[in-house]
PDB file of C-alpha atoms in Angstrom:
ATOM      1  CA  UNK A 281     132.646  78.989  10.898  1.00  0.00           C
ATOM      2  CA  UNK A 282     128.892  76.982  10.655  1.00  0.00           C
ATOM      3  CA  UNK A 283     128.192  74.319  12.991  1.00  0.00           C
ATOM      4  CA  UNK A 284     128.031  71.111  11.608  1.00  0.00           C
ATOM      5  CA  UNK A 285     124.243  70.578  11.495  1.00  0.00           C
ATOM      6  CA  UNK A 286     123.797  74.268   9.825  1.00  0.00           C
ATOM      7  CA  UNK A 287     126.210  73.232   7.416  1.00  0.00           C
ATOM      8  CA  UNK A 288     124.333  69.867   6.366  1.00  0.00           C
ATOM      9  CA  UNK A 289     121.055  71.791   6.519  1.00  0.00           C
ATOM     10  CA  UNK A 290     122.481  74.387   4.111  1.00  0.00           C
ATOM     11  CA  UNK A 291     124.050  71.569   1.392  1.00  0.00           C
ATOM     12  CA  UNK A 292     120.783  69.656   1.781  1.00  0.00           C
ATOM     13  CA  UNK A 293     119.193  73.046   0.708  1.00  0.00           C
ATOM     14  CA  UNK A 294     121.639  74.025  -1.953  1.00  0.00           C
ATOM     15  CA  UNK A 295     120.767  70.246  -3.373  1.00  0.00           C
ATOM     16  CA  UNK A 296     117.216  71.202  -3.606  1.00  0.00           C
ATOM     17  CA  UNK A 297     117.427  74.270  -5.257  1.00  0.00           C
ATOM     18  CA  UNK A 298     119.613  72.863  -7.792  1.00  0.00           C
ATOM     19  CA  UNK A 299     117.003  69.830  -8.273  1.00  0.00           C
ATOM     20  CA  UNK A 300     114.237  72.657  -8.957  1.00  0.00           C
ATOM     21  CA  UNK A 301     116.331  74.167 -11.632  1.00  0.00           C
ATOM     22  CA  UNK A 302     116.568  70.882 -13.167  1.00  0.00           C
ATOM     23  CA  UNK A 303     113.093  69.928 -13.087  1.00  0.00           C
ATOM     24  CA  UNK A 304     112.151  73.634 -14.532  1.00  0.00           C
ATOM     25  CA  UNK A 305     114.340  73.155 -17.168  1.00  0.00           C
ATOM     26  CA  UNK A 306     112.909  69.573 -18.284  1.00  0.00           C
ATOM     27  CA  UNK A 307     109.517  71.777 -18.024  1.00  0.00           C
ATOM     28  CA  UNK A 308     110.695  74.429 -20.644  1.00  0.00           C
ATOM     29  CA  UNK A 309     112.211  71.599 -23.066  1.00  0.00           C
ATOM     30  CA  UNK A 310     108.592  70.041 -22.962  1.00  0.00           C
ATOM     31  CA  UNK A 311     106.669  73.060 -23.541  1.00  0.00           C
ATOM     32  CA  UNK A 312     109.602  73.629 -26.523  1.00  0.00           C
ATOM     33  CA  UNK A 313     108.555  70.432 -27.723  1.00  0.00           C
ATOM     34  CA  UNK A 314     104.932  71.246 -27.988  1.00  0.00           C
ATOM     35  CA  UNK A 315     105.277  74.774 -29.398  1.00  0.00           C
ATOM     36  CA  UNK A 316     104.503  76.696 -26.465  1.00  0.00           C
ATOM     37  CA  UNK A 317     107.677  79.293 -26.594  1.00  0.00           C
ATOM     38  CA  UNK A 318     105.883  81.675 -23.747  1.00  0.00           C
ATOM     39  CA  UNK A 319     105.615  78.520 -21.396  1.00  0.00           C
ATOM     40  CA  UNK A 320     109.354  77.463 -22.082  1.00  0.00           C
ATOM     41  CA  UNK A 321     110.292  80.981 -21.796  1.00  0.00           C
ATOM     42  CA  UNK A 322     108.539  81.335 -18.329  1.00  0.00           C
ATOM     43  CA  UNK A 323     110.199  78.057 -16.881  1.00  0.00           C
ATOM     44  CA  UNK A 324     114.024  79.081 -18.344  1.00  0.00           C
ATOM     45  CA  UNK A 325     113.336  82.224 -16.268  1.00  0.00           C
ATOM     46  CA  UNK A 326     112.064  79.952 -13.021  1.00  0.00           C
ATOM     47  CA  UNK A 327     115.710  77.640 -13.839  1.00  0.00           C
ATOM     48  CA  UNK A 328     117.419  80.838 -13.765  1.00  0.00           C
ATOM     49  CA  UNK A 329     116.037  81.847 -10.500  1.00  0.00           C
ATOM     50  CA  UNK A 330     116.248  78.565  -8.781  1.00  0.00           C
ATOM     51  CA  UNK A 331     120.393  78.551  -9.560  1.00  0.00           C
ATOM     52  CA  UNK A 332     120.637  81.739  -8.501  1.00  0.00           C
ATOM     53  CA  UNK A 333     119.062  80.176  -5.289  1.00  0.00           C
ATOM     54  CA  UNK A 334     121.537  77.771  -5.340  1.00  0.00           C
ATOM     55  CA  UNK A 335     124.391  80.120  -5.905  1.00  0.00           C
ATOM     56  CA  UNK A 336     123.387  82.163  -2.914  1.00  0.00           C
ATOM     57  CA  UNK A 337     123.581  79.203  -0.445  1.00  0.00           C
ATOM     58  CA  UNK A 338     126.481  78.038  -2.240  1.00  0.00           C
ATOM     59  CA  UNK A 339     128.607  81.438  -1.902  1.00  0.00           C
ATOM     60  CA  UNK A 340     127.106  81.668   1.800  1.00  0.00           C
ATOM     61  CA  UNK A 341     128.804  78.109   3.207  1.00  0.00           C
ATOM     62  CA  UNK A 342     131.932  79.026   1.317  1.00  0.00           C
ATOM     63  CA  UNK A 343     131.965  82.667   3.090  1.00  0.00           C
ATOM     64  CA  UNK A 344     131.670  80.809   6.230  1.00  0.00           C
ATOM     65  CA  UNK A 345     134.513  78.782   5.928  1.00  0.00           C
ATOM     66  CA  UNK A 346     131.832  75.667   5.000  1.00  0.00           C
ATOM     67  CA  UNK A 347     132.802  72.969   3.032  1.00  0.00           C
ATOM     68  CA  UNK A 348     130.303  72.613  -0.291  1.00  0.00           C
ATOM     69  CA  UNK A 349     128.937  69.233  -0.886  1.00  0.00           C
ATOM     70  CA  UNK A 350     127.211  68.611  -4.257  1.00  0.00           C
ATOM     71  CA  UNK A 351     124.972  65.785  -3.762  1.00  0.00           C
ATOM     72  CA  UNK A 352     123.420  63.375  -5.867  1.00  0.00           C
ATOM     73  CA  UNK A 353     120.120  64.972  -7.184  1.00  0.00           C
ATOM     74  CA  UNK A 354     117.177  61.978  -7.130  1.00  0.00           C
ATOM     75  CA  UNK A 355     115.607  60.532 -10.142  1.00  0.00           C
TER      76      UNK A 355
END
């Protein structure tokens, strides 16, 4: 079982991993619009990596009988 402060910190990091993936995805769309497929592809790869990190936190919390809290992503 996770200590409440640890669970909160892990959920906070989960939020920032998802946020990072979202930003990389936005950058990928931007580069696609500019006709720069290489940059867009690289940003998509970064998106996948950030979402993979997020899923590791998600799984870690659940495996320790914690509660995953998907928080609002800031604008």
